[in-house]
PDB file of C-alpha atoms in Angstrom:
ATOM      1  CA  MET A 192      -6.973  35.023 -12.258  1.00  0.00           C
ATOM      2  CA  THR A 193      -3.553  35.728 -13.487  1.00  0.00           C
ATOM      3  CA  ASP A 194      -0.189  35.128 -11.522  1.00  0.00           C
ATOM      4  CA  THR A 195      -0.624  38.498 -10.225  1.00  0.00           C
ATOM      5  CA  GLY A 196      -3.989  37.561  -8.793  1.00  0.00           C
ATOM      6  CA  ILE A 197      -5.830  40.331 -10.867  1.00  0.00           C
ATOM      7  CA  GLU A 198      -8.979  39.078 -12.063  1.00  0.00           C
ATOM      8  CA  ILE A 199      -9.122  39.399 -15.847  1.00  0.00           C
ATOM      9  CA  THR A 200     -12.882  40.305 -16.767  1.00  0.00           C
ATOM     10  CA  THR A 201     -14.811  41.842 -19.724  1.00  0.00           C
ATOM     11  CA  GLU A 202     -14.804  44.848 -17.973  1.00  0.00           C
ATOM     12  CA  LEU A 203     -11.165  45.282 -17.736  1.00  0.00           C
ATOM     13  CA  VAL A 204     -10.407  44.263 -21.175  1.00  0.00           C
ATOM     14  CA  ARG A 205     -13.201  46.842 -22.311  1.00  0.00           C
ATOM     15  CA  SER A 206     -11.745  49.507 -20.071  1.00  0.00           C
ATOM     16  CA  LEU A 207      -8.110  48.746 -21.338  1.00  0.00           C
ATOM     17  CA  LEU A 208      -9.014  49.269 -25.024  1.00  0.00           C
ATOM     18  CA  GLU A 209     -10.972  52.460 -23.973  1.00  0.00           C
ATOM     19  CA  GLU A 210      -7.756  53.575 -22.784  1.00  0.00           C
ATOM     20  CA  GLN A 211      -4.835  52.771 -24.952  1.00  0.00           C
ATOM     21  CA  HIS A 212      -6.855  51.665 -28.588  1.00  0.00           C
ATOM     22  CA  PRO A 213     -10.508  53.567 -28.166  1.00  0.00           C
ATOM     23  CA  ASP A 214     -11.192  53.386 -31.964  1.00  0.00           C
ATOM     24  CA  LEU A 215     -11.406  49.768 -31.142  1.00  0.00           C
ATOM     25  CA  ALA A 216     -13.260  49.629 -27.802  1.00  0.00           C
ATOM     26  CA  GLY A 217     -16.872  49.895 -29.466  1.00  0.00           C
ATOM     27  CA  ALA A 218     -16.915  46.435 -31.094  1.00  0.00           C
ATOM     28  CA  PRO A 219     -18.549  43.812 -29.576  1.00  0.00           C
ATOM     29  CA  LEU A 220     -16.699  41.918 -26.908  1.00  0.00           C
ATOM     30  CA  ARG A 221     -16.863  38.445 -25.615  1.00  0.00           C
ATOM     31  CA  GLU A 222     -14.867  35.842 -24.047  1.00  0.00           C
ATOM     32  CA  VAL A 223     -13.610  32.627 -25.968  1.00  0.00           C
ATOM     33  CA  ALA A 224     -13.619  29.379 -24.111  1.00  0.00           C
ATOM     34  CA  GLY A 225     -10.022  27.977 -23.785  1.00  0.00           C
ATOM     35  CA  GLY A 226      -6.292  29.262 -23.610  1.00  0.00           C
ATOM     36  CA  TRP A 227      -3.631  28.171 -21.433  1.00  0.00           C
ATOM     37  CA  ASP A 228      -0.956  31.120 -20.792  1.00  0.00           C
ATOM     38  CA  ASN A 229      -3.317  33.334 -22.369  1.00  0.00           C
ATOM     39  CA  ARG A 230      -6.916  34.279 -22.083  1.00  0.00           C
ATOM     40  CA  GLN A 231      -8.655  35.574 -25.331  1.00  0.00           C
ATOM     41  CA  TRP A 232     -11.477  37.785 -26.099  1.00  0.00           C
ATOM     42  CA  ARG A 233     -13.332  38.270 -29.684  1.00  0.00           C
ATOM     43  CA  LEU A 234     -13.267  41.700 -30.713  1.00  0.00           C
ATOM     44  CA  GLY A 235     -15.646  42.364 -33.555  1.00  0.00           C
ATOM     45  CA  ASP A 236     -15.720  40.077 -36.294  1.00  0.00           C
ATOM     46  CA  GLU A 237     -11.970  40.061 -37.130  1.00  0.00           C
ATOM     47  CA  LEU A 238      -9.555  40.751 -33.950  1.00  0.00           C
ATOM     48  CA  ALA A 239      -8.934  39.152 -31.007  1.00  0.00           C
ATOM     49  CA  VAL A 240      -7.259  40.223 -27.312  1.00  0.00           C
ATOM     50  CA  ARG A 241      -5.120  38.361 -25.771  1.00  0.00           C
ATOM     51  CA  MET A 242      -4.419  38.593 -22.342  1.00  0.00           C
ATOM     52  CA  PRO A 243      -1.433  36.838 -20.396  1.00  0.00           C
ATOM     53  CA  ARG A 244      -2.238  34.904 -17.291  1.00  0.00           C
ATOM     54  CA  THR A 245       0.823  32.739 -16.351  1.00  0.00           C
ATOM     55  CA  GLU A 246       4.351  34.009 -15.575  1.00  0.00           C
ATOM     56  CA  ARG A 247       5.810  33.304 -19.480  1.00  0.00           C
ATOM     57  CA  ALA A 248       2.843  34.419 -21.215  1.00  0.00           C
ATOM     58  CA  PRO A 249       3.896  38.047 -21.734  1.00  0.00           C
ATOM     59  CA  ASP A 250       7.316  36.517 -23.258  1.00  0.00           C
ATOM     60  CA  LEU A 251       5.270  34.311 -25.533  1.00  0.00           C
ATOM     61  CA  GLN A 252       3.141  37.152 -26.584  1.00  0.00           C
ATOM     62  CA  ARG A 253       6.719  39.380 -27.314  1.00  0.00           C
ATOM     63  CA  LYS A 254       7.768  36.186 -29.491  1.00  0.00           C
ATOM     64  CA  GLU A 255       4.501  36.477 -31.631  1.00  0.00           C
ATOM     65  CA  ARG A 256       4.498  39.907 -31.945  1.00  0.00           C
ATOM     66  CA  ARG A 257       8.042  39.851 -33.232  1.00  0.00           C
ATOM     67  CA  TRP A 258       8.014  36.922 -35.485  1.00  0.00           C
ATOM     68  CA  LEU A 259       4.446  36.526 -37.057  1.00  0.00           C
ATOM     69  CA  PRO A 260       4.770  39.409 -39.458  1.00  0.00           C
ATOM     70  CA  VAL A 261       7.782  37.692 -40.781  1.00  0.00           C
ATOM     71  CA  LEU A 262       6.292  34.226 -41.174  1.00  0.00           C
ATOM     72  CA  ALA A 263       2.508  35.023 -42.243  1.00  0.00           C
ATOM     73  CA  PRO A 264       3.163  36.169 -45.427  1.00  0.00           C
ATOM     74  CA  ARG A 265       4.958  32.805 -46.844  1.00  0.00           C
ATOM     75  CA  LEU A 266       2.615  30.379 -45.072  1.00  0.00           C
ATOM     76  CA  PRO A 267      -0.443  29.224 -47.139  1.00  0.00           C
ATOM     77  CA  LEU A 268      -2.999  28.831 -44.074  1.00  0.00           C
ATOM     78  CA  PRO A 269      -4.452  31.772 -41.735  1.00  0.00           C
ATOM     79  CA  VAL A 270      -2.672  32.309 -38.855  1.00  0.00           C
ATOM     80  CA  PRO A 271      -2.885  35.452 -36.207  1.00  0.00           C
ATOM     81  CA  ARG A 272      -1.041  38.401 -36.955  1.00  0.00           C
ATOM     82  CA  PRO A 273      -0.243  41.308 -34.301  1.00  0.00           C
ATOM     83  CA  VAL A 274      -2.395  44.527 -34.792  1.00  0.00           C
ATOM     84  CA  ARG A 275      -2.100  46.412 -31.807  1.00  0.00           C
ATOM     85  CA  ILE A 276      -0.088  46.398 -28.272  1.00  0.00           C
ATOM     86  CA  GLY A 277      -1.436  46.654 -25.320  1.00  0.00           C
ATOM     87  CA  GLU A 278       0.972  48.283 -22.680  1.00  0.00           C
ATOM     88  CA  PRO A 279       1.455  47.551 -18.774  1.00  0.00           C
ATOM     89  CA  SER A 280      -0.454  50.222 -16.883  1.00  0.00           C
ATOM     90  CA  ALA A 281      -2.019  50.928 -13.562  1.00  0.00           C
ATOM     91  CA  ARG A 282      -4.989  48.773 -14.436  1.00  0.00           C
ATOM     92  CA  PHE A 283      -3.127  45.816 -15.966  1.00  0.00           C
ATOM     93  CA  PRO A 284       0.703  45.226 -14.939  1.00  0.00           C
ATOM     94  CA  LYS A 285       1.622  43.037 -18.295  1.00  0.00           C
ATOM     95  CA  PRO A 286       1.536  43.830 -21.986  1.00  0.00           C
ATOM     96  CA  TRP A 287      -1.166  42.195 -24.281  1.00  0.00           C
ATOM     97  CA  THR A 288      -2.058  42.161 -27.524  1.00  0.00           C
ATOM     98  CA  VAL A 289      -4.651  42.758 -30.279  1.00  0.00           C
ATOM     99  CA  MET A 290      -4.332  40.081 -32.832  1.00  0.00           C
ATOM    100  CA  THR A 291      -6.031  39.208 -36.012  1.00  0.00           C
ATOM    101  CA  TRP A 292      -8.856  36.446 -35.478  1.00  0.00           C
ATOM    102  CA  VAL A 293      -8.734  33.081 -37.729  1.00  0.00           C
ATOM    103  CA  PRO A 294     -12.196  31.708 -38.331  1.00  0.00           C
ATOM    104  CA  GLY A 295     -13.051  28.258 -37.781  1.00  0.00           C
ATOM    105  CA  GLU A 296     -13.553  25.268 -35.284  1.00  0.00           C
ATOM    106  CA  PRO A 297     -10.330  24.199 -33.266  1.00  0.00           C
ATOM    107  CA  LEU A 298     -10.008  20.351 -33.986  1.00  0.00           C
ATOM    108  CA  ASP A 299     -10.707  19.191 -30.564  1.00  0.00           C
ATOM    109  CA  THR A 300     -14.188  19.977 -31.058  1.00  0.00           C
ATOM    110  CA  ALA A 301     -14.303  19.662 -35.157  1.00  0.00           C
ATOM    111  CA  PRO A 302     -12.222  17.231 -36.445  1.00  0.00           C
ATOM    112  CA  LEU A 303     -11.148  17.089 -39.963  1.00  0.00           C
ATOM    113  CA  ARG A 304     -12.663  14.768 -42.577  1.00  0.00           C
ATOM    114  CA  GLY A 305     -11.227  13.916 -45.746  1.00  0.00           C
ATOM    115  CA  ALA A 306      -7.594  12.124 -45.229  1.00  0.00           C
ATOM    116  CA  ASP A 307      -6.170  13.343 -48.525  1.00  0.00           C
ATOM    117  CA  HIS A 308      -7.335  16.676 -48.392  1.00  0.00           C
ATOM    118  CA  ALA A 309      -6.035  16.985 -44.903  1.00  0.00           C
ATOM    119  CA  ALA A 310      -2.727  15.754 -45.114  1.00  0.00           C
ATOM    120  CA  GLY A 311      -1.794  17.689 -48.427  1.00  0.00           C
ATOM    121  CA  THR A 312      -3.061  20.995 -46.912  1.00  0.00           C
ATOM    122  CA  LEU A 313      -0.873  20.398 -43.479  1.00  0.00           C
ATOM    123  CA  ALA A 314       2.115  18.814 -45.393  1.00  0.00           C
ATOM    124  CA  ALA A 315       2.172  22.435 -47.680  1.00  0.00           C
ATOM    125  CA  PHE A 316       1.456  24.637 -44.348  1.00  0.00           C
ATOM    126  CA  LEU A 317       4.669  22.664 -42.405  1.00  0.00           C
ATOM    127  CA  GLY A 318       6.677  22.728 -45.895  1.00  0.00           C
ATOM    128  CA  ALA A 319       6.470  26.399 -45.972  1.00  0.00           C
ATOM    129  CA  LEU A 320       7.119  27.267 -42.348  1.00  0.00           C
ATOM    130  CA  HIS A 321      10.078  24.686 -41.952  1.00  0.00           C
ATOM    131  CA  THR A 322      12.324  26.810 -43.717  1.00  0.00           C
ATOM    132  CA  LYS A 323      15.971  27.696 -42.452  1.00  0.00           C
ATOM    133  CA  ALA A 324      15.608  29.937 -39.282  1.00  0.00           C
ATOM    134  CA  PRO A 325      17.906  33.031 -38.937  1.00  0.00           C
ATOM    135  CA  ALA A 326      20.441  32.798 -35.982  1.00  0.00           C
ATOM    136  CA  GLU A 327      18.403  35.265 -33.990  1.00  0.00           C
ATOM    137  CA  ALA A 328      15.569  32.809 -33.711  1.00  0.00           C
ATOM    138  CA  PRO A 329      14.455  31.567 -30.687  1.00  0.00           C
ATOM    139  CA  ALA A 330      15.363  28.270 -29.305  1.00  0.00           C
ATOM    140  CA  GLY A 331      13.350  25.674 -27.970  1.00  0.00           C
ATOM    141  CA  THR A 332      13.074  25.472 -24.108  1.00  0.00           C
ATOM    142  CA  ASP A 333      10.721  22.553 -22.983  1.00  0.00           C
ATOM    143  CA  ARG A 334       9.860  21.565 -26.535  1.00  0.00           C
ATOM    144  CA  GLY A 335      12.720  21.085 -29.027  1.00  0.00           C
ATOM    145  CA  ALA A 336      14.641  18.124 -27.302  1.00  0.00           C
ATOM    146  CA  HIS A 337      15.311  14.650 -28.546  1.00  0.00           C
ATOM    147  CA  PRO A 338      12.891  12.092 -27.007  1.00  0.00           C
ATOM    148  CA  ARG A 339      15.257  10.831 -24.989  1.00  0.00           C
ATOM    149  CA  ASP A 340      15.872  13.824 -22.977  1.00  0.00           C
ATOM    150  CA  CYS A 341      11.980  14.135 -22.589  1.00  0.00           C
ATOM    151  CA  ALA A 342      11.948  10.906 -20.739  1.00  0.00           C
ATOM    152  CA  GLU A 343      10.853  11.959 -17.197  1.00  0.00           C
ATOM    153  CA  GLY A 344       7.534  13.934 -18.748  1.00  0.00           C
ATOM    154  CA  PHE A 345       6.903  10.597 -21.222  1.00  0.00           C
ATOM    155  CA  ASP A 346       6.883   8.532 -18.098  1.00  0.00           C
ATOM    156  CA  HIS A 347       4.735  10.653 -16.255  1.00  0.00           C
ATOM    157  CA  PHE A 348       1.870  10.836 -18.891  1.00  0.00           C
ATOM    158  CA  PHE A 349       2.252   6.994 -19.557  1.00  0.00           C
ATOM    159  CA  ARG A 350       1.958   6.128 -16.038  1.00  0.00           C
ATOM    160  CA  ALA A 351      -0.909   8.504 -15.663  1.00  0.00           C
ATOM    161  CA  ALA A 352      -2.794   7.872 -18.955  1.00  0.00           C
ATOM    162  CA  VAL A 353      -2.043   5.065 -20.992  1.00  0.00           C
ATOM    163  CA  PRO A 354      -4.812   2.473 -21.629  1.00  0.00           C
ATOM    164  CA  CYS A 355      -3.858  -0.863 -20.406  1.00  0.00           C
ATOM    165  CA  GLU A 356      -4.266  -2.671 -23.716  1.00  0.00           C
ATOM    166  CA  ALA A 357      -2.126  -0.417 -25.496  1.00  0.00           C
ATOM    167  CA  ALA A 358       0.978   0.139 -23.036  1.00  0.00           C
ATOM    168  CA  ALA A 359       3.098  -2.425 -24.470  1.00  0.00           C
ATOM    169  CA  ALA A 360       2.694  -0.776 -27.961  1.00  0.00           C
ATOM    170  CA  VAL A 361       3.113   2.503 -26.919  1.00  0.00           C
ATOM    171  CA  ARG A 362       5.792   1.928 -24.815  1.00  0.00           C
ATOM    172  CA  ALA A 363       7.836   0.231 -28.217  1.00  0.00           C
ATOM    173  CA  VAL A 364       6.832   3.403 -30.334  1.00  0.00           C
ATOM    174  CA  TRP A 365       8.465   5.451 -27.723  1.00  0.00           C
ATOM    175  CA  GLU A 366      11.604   3.676 -27.423  1.00  0.00           C
ATOM    176  CA  ASP A 367      12.119   3.504 -30.978  1.00  0.00           C
ATOM    177  CA  ALA A 368      11.779   7.067 -31.153  1.00  0.00           C
ATOM    178  CA  VAL A 369      14.519   7.431 -28.155  1.00  0.00           C
ATOM    179  CA  ALA A 370      16.700   4.972 -30.176  1.00  0.00           C
ATOM    180  CA  ALA A 371      16.336   7.050 -33.291  1.00  0.00           C
ATOM    181  CA  PRO A 372      19.286   9.157 -34.344  1.00  0.00           C
ATOM    182  CA  ALA A 373      19.094  13.355 -33.435  1.00  0.00           C
ATOM    183  CA  TRP A 374      18.550  15.863 -35.951  1.00  0.00           C
ATOM    184  CA  LYS A 375      21.437  16.623 -37.939  1.00  0.00           C
ATOM    185  CA  GLY A 376      19.939  19.658 -40.244  1.00  0.00           C
ATOM    186  CA  ARG A 377      20.132  23.439 -39.653  1.00  0.00           C
ATOM    187  CA  PRO A 378      17.356  24.611 -37.251  1.00  0.00           C
ATOM    188  CA  VAL A 379      14.178  25.383 -38.893  1.00  0.00           C
ATOM    189  CA  TRP A 380      11.175  27.210 -37.996  1.00  0.00           C
ATOM    190  CA  VAL A 381       8.841  25.145 -35.728  1.00  0.00           C
ATOM    191  CA  HIS A 382       5.600  25.791 -34.407  1.00  0.00           C
ATOM    192  CA  GLY A 383       6.284  23.621 -31.329  1.00  0.00           C
ATOM    193  CA  ASP A 384       2.611  23.505 -30.031  1.00  0.00           C
ATOM    194  CA  LEU A 385       0.570  21.581 -32.472  1.00  0.00           C
ATOM    195  CA  HIS A 386      -2.434  19.987 -31.106  1.00  0.00           C
ATOM    196  CA  PRO A 387      -6.189  19.970 -31.915  1.00  0.00           C
ATOM    197  CA  ALA A 388      -6.804  23.302 -29.834  1.00  0.00           C
ATOM    198  CA  ASN A 389      -4.314  25.215 -31.779  1.00  0.00           C
ATOM    199  CA  ALA A 390      -5.716  24.204 -35.603  1.00  0.00           C
ATOM    200  CA  VAL A 391      -8.723  25.445 -36.787  1.00  0.00           C
ATOM    201  CA  ALA A 392     -11.396  23.621 -39.392  1.00  0.00           C
ATOM    202  CA  SER A 393     -13.878  25.037 -41.655  1.00  0.00           C
ATOM    203  CA  ASP A 394     -16.436  22.366 -42.964  1.00  0.00           C
ATOM    204  CA  GLY A 395     -14.046  19.594 -41.926  1.00  0.00           C
ATOM    205  CA  ARG A 396     -11.128  20.760 -43.681  1.00  0.00           C
ATOM    206  CA  LEU A 397      -8.229  22.366 -42.057  1.00  0.00           C
ATOM    207  CA  ALA A 398      -8.471  26.158 -42.120  1.00  0.00           C
ATOM    208  CA  GLY A 399      -5.746  27.846 -39.809  1.00  0.00           C
ATOM    209  CA  VAL A 400      -3.223  27.638 -37.423  1.00  0.00           C
ATOM    210  CA  ILE A 401      -3.082  29.431 -33.831  1.00  0.00           C
ATOM    211  CA  ASP A 402      -1.003  30.013 -30.553  1.00  0.00           C
ATOM    212  CA  PHE A 403       2.395  30.386 -31.885  1.00  0.00           C
ATOM    213  CA  GLY A 404       3.968  31.211 -28.537  1.00  0.00           C
ATOM    214  CA  ASP A 405       6.030  28.161 -28.204  1.00  0.00           C
ATOM    215  CA  LEU A 406       7.502  28.765 -31.988  1.00  0.00           C
ATOM    216  CA  PHE A 407      11.284  27.689 -31.803  1.00  0.00           C
ATOM    217  CA  ALA A 408      14.044  26.577 -34.419  1.00  0.00           C
ATOM    218  CA  GLY A 409      15.108  23.154 -34.332  1.00  0.00           C
ATOM    219  CA  ASP A 410      13.670  19.557 -35.289  1.00  0.00           C
ATOM    220  CA  PRO A 411      10.611  19.523 -37.381  1.00  0.00           C
ATOM    221  CA  ALA A 412       9.811  16.179 -35.611  1.00  0.00           C
ATOM    222  CA  TRP A 413       8.115  18.307 -33.269  1.00  0.00           C
ATOM    223  CA  ASP A 414       5.563  19.668 -35.630  1.00  0.00           C
ATOM    224  CA  LEU A 415       5.388  16.414 -37.729  1.00  0.00           C
ATOM    225  CA  ALA A 416       3.937  14.329 -35.145  1.00  0.00           C
ATOM    226  CA  ALA A 417       0.728  16.151 -35.938  1.00  0.00           C
ATOM    227  CA  ALA A 418       0.527  13.689 -38.605  1.00  0.00           C
ATOM    228  CA  TRP A 419      -0.784  11.247 -36.100  1.00  0.00           C
ATOM    229  CA  VAL A 420      -1.956  13.868 -33.301  1.00  0.00           C
ATOM    230  CA  LEU A 421      -4.252  16.059 -35.877  1.00  0.00           C
ATOM    231  CA  LEU A 422      -5.188  14.159 -39.036  1.00  0.00           C
ATOM    232  CA  PRO A 423      -7.895  11.629 -39.750  1.00  0.00           C
ATOM    233  CA  GLU A 424      -7.210   7.805 -39.835  1.00  0.00           C
ATOM    234  CA  GLY A 425      -5.085   6.828 -42.875  1.00  0.00           C
ATOM    235  CA  ALA A 426      -3.468  10.288 -43.541  1.00  0.00           C
ATOM    236  CA  ALA A 427      -0.232   9.992 -41.920  1.00  0.00           C
ATOM    237  CA  SER A 428       1.415   8.184 -45.127  1.00  0.00           C
ATOM    238  CA  ARG A 429      -0.334  10.764 -47.613  1.00  0.00           C
ATOM    239  CA  PHE A 430       1.239  13.412 -45.609  1.00  0.00           C
ATOM    240  CA  PHE A 431       4.739  12.410 -45.374  1.00  0.00           C
ATOM    241  CA  GLU A 432       4.726  11.639 -49.050  1.00  0.00           C
ATOM    242  CA  ALA A 433       3.233  15.166 -49.860  1.00  0.00           C
ATOM    243  CA  TYR A 434       5.876  16.965 -47.228  1.00  0.00           C
ATOM    244  CA  GLY A 435       8.558  14.880 -48.970  1.00  0.00           C
ATOM    245  CA  ARG A 436      11.341  15.833 -46.690  1.00  0.00           C
ATOM    246  CA  ALA A 437      11.349  13.808 -43.539  1.00  0.00           C
ATOM    247  CA  ASP A 438      13.691  10.540 -43.188  1.00  0.00           C
ATOM    248  CA  GLU A 439      13.442   7.834 -41.384  1.00  0.00           C
ATOM    249  CA  ALA A 440      14.847   9.096 -38.184  1.00  0.00           C
ATOM    250  CA  THR A 441      12.826  11.955 -38.326  1.00  0.00           C
ATOM    251  CA  ILE A 442       9.628  10.237 -38.774  1.00  0.00           C
ATOM    252  CA  ARG A 443      10.690   7.725 -35.579  1.00  0.00           C
ATOM    253  CA  ARG A 444      11.230  10.769 -33.444  1.00  0.00           C
ATOM    254  CA  ALA A 445       7.823  12.547 -34.847  1.00  0.00           C
ATOM    255  CA  ARG A 446       5.776   9.261 -33.817  1.00  0.00           C
ATOM    256  CA  GLY A 447       7.060   8.720 -30.580  1.00  0.00           C
ATOM    257  CA  LEU A 448       6.491  12.372 -29.682  1.00  0.00           C
ATOM    258  CA  ALA A 449       2.842  12.062 -31.180  1.00  0.00           C
ATOM    259  CA  ALA A 450       2.661   9.434 -28.576  1.00  0.00           C
ATOM    260  CA  LEU A 451       3.639  11.886 -25.977  1.00  0.00           C
ATOM    261  CA  LYS A 452       1.365  14.493 -26.869  1.00  0.00           C
ATOM    262  CA  CYS A 453      -1.754  12.266 -27.203  1.00  0.00           C
ATOM    263  CA  LEU A 454      -0.797  11.032 -23.719  1.00  0.00           C
ATOM    264  CA  PHE A 455      -0.868  14.984 -22.437  1.00  0.00           C
ATOM    265  CA  LEU A 456      -4.076  15.353 -24.355  1.00  0.00           C
ATOM    266  CA  MET A 457      -5.802  12.215 -22.449  1.00  0.00           C
ATOM    267  CA  LEU A 458      -4.205  13.432 -18.869  1.00  0.00           C
ATOM    268  CA  MET A 459      -5.795  17.021 -19.544  1.00  0.00           C
ATOM    269  CA  GLY A 460      -8.907  15.383 -20.561  1.00  0.00           C
ATOM    270  CA  ARG A 461      -9.298  13.254 -17.436  1.00  0.00           C
ATOM    271  CA  ASN A 462      -8.705  16.118 -15.674  1.00  0.00           C
ATOM    272  CA  GLY A 463     -11.173  18.117 -17.143  1.00  0.00           C
ATOM    273  CA  GLU A 464     -13.657  15.386 -16.530  1.00  0.00           C
ATOM    274  CA  ARG A 465     -12.773  15.735 -12.910  1.00  0.00           C
ATOM    275  CA  GLY A 466     -13.197  18.865 -12.726  1.00  0.00           C
ATOM    276  CA  LEU A 467      -9.561  19.737 -11.913  1.00  0.00           C
ATOM    277  CA  PRO A 468      -7.650  23.191 -12.658  1.00  0.00           C
ATOM    278  CA  GLY A 469      -6.473  23.480 -16.159  1.00  0.00           C
ATOM    279  CA  GLY A 470      -8.282  20.193 -17.294  1.00  0.00           C
ATOM    280  CA  LYS A 471      -9.708  20.031 -20.744  1.00  0.00           C
ATOM    281  CA  PRO A 472     -12.850  18.013 -21.308  1.00  0.00           C
ATOM    282  CA  ALA A 473     -12.752  17.717 -24.811  1.00  0.00           C
ATOM    283  CA  TRP A 474      -9.025  16.704 -25.295  1.00  0.00           C
ATOM    284  CA  GLY A 475      -9.569  13.591 -24.092  1.00  0.00           C
ATOM    285  CA  PRO A 476     -11.518  11.846 -26.996  1.00  0.00           C
ATOM    286  CA  VAL A 477      -8.940  13.354 -29.714  1.00  0.00           C
ATOM    287  CA  GLY A 478      -5.934  12.410 -27.528  1.00  0.00           C
ATOM    288  CA  ARG A 479      -7.102   8.755 -27.241  1.00  0.00           C
ATOM    289  CA  ALA A 480      -8.042   8.490 -30.846  1.00  0.00           C
ATOM    290  CA  GLY A 481      -4.490  10.138 -31.762  1.00  0.00           C
ATOM    291  CA  LEU A 482      -2.946   7.395 -29.615  1.00  0.00           C
ATOM    292  CA  ASP A 483      -4.623   4.751 -31.489  1.00  0.00           C
ATOM    293  CA  ARG A 484      -3.522   5.767 -34.983  1.00  0.00           C
ATOM    294  CA  VAL A 485       0.164   5.997 -33.665  1.00  0.00           C
ATOM    295  CA  VAL A 486      -0.128   2.377 -32.258  1.00  0.00           C
ATOM    296  CA  ARG A 487      -1.392   1.238 -35.181  1.00  0.00           C
ATOM    297  CA  GLY A 488       1.712   2.297 -37.389  1.00  0.00           C
ATOM    298  CA  GLY A 489       3.863   4.332 -38.993  1.00  0.00           C
ATOM    299  CA  PRO A 490       3.447   6.282 -42.499  1.00  0.00           C
ATOM    300  CA  ALA A 491       4.520   3.407 -44.400  1.00  0.00           C
TER     301      ALA A 491
END
């Protein structure tokens, strides 16, 4: 169900394609598990239909349609590109999008192997993404703030999910991030939501990055947290060496944000195990593994 109360079914998606993009409507169509703001259907081998399910989802899709064609050509990994726009109609009152499909398995089910290759690949991708953003680029909202401005969210996730044996170490990492100087550089493009369900692997290697709905211009530390959240054990130091542009304060902020993201993943995993709405059972183990990497130390 969406926030409008309309049930999104395969039959509905097919009828929308027939109505607005009949040349695509004959391709095989199947729903893909996952998704938070959007539900997604695989359309043939090369396309996907993204259907908004939350109040904010249409704006996120508009952002992707505006900026992914600008960013994609300079990125060294596949990312989704908008192909067609679905207009609001009597059948479905919100806009929707047909995107290119990025092949691979999400990292919450297919973790990366090989620290050196993973670190270098992610560093190259983020180095290409983290370029100066134009004045009209979207600003961060709930993401993008300094860790000190995220204390309420961190405290909630900490109380709900932190393992007792790791609590002191996680709290120390977070307090160090809060104390770190703020980003003083010009705003750069930031994916904003790099977690294991938003990156895909093929044969254990990073093969693509998806879901740019939270794209914004700001502090790259929000993406650099992926050094611990996405990469295998021992890869953080190799990642920051290859990335080459993160100062000590940025790394401190990134490590604290990695702790925040891992606690969130663990909480969503627990909710999934309990059958609660929005829960993601596969996120718990990857969140705990990432948190272990966080508390074992920084990249040095």
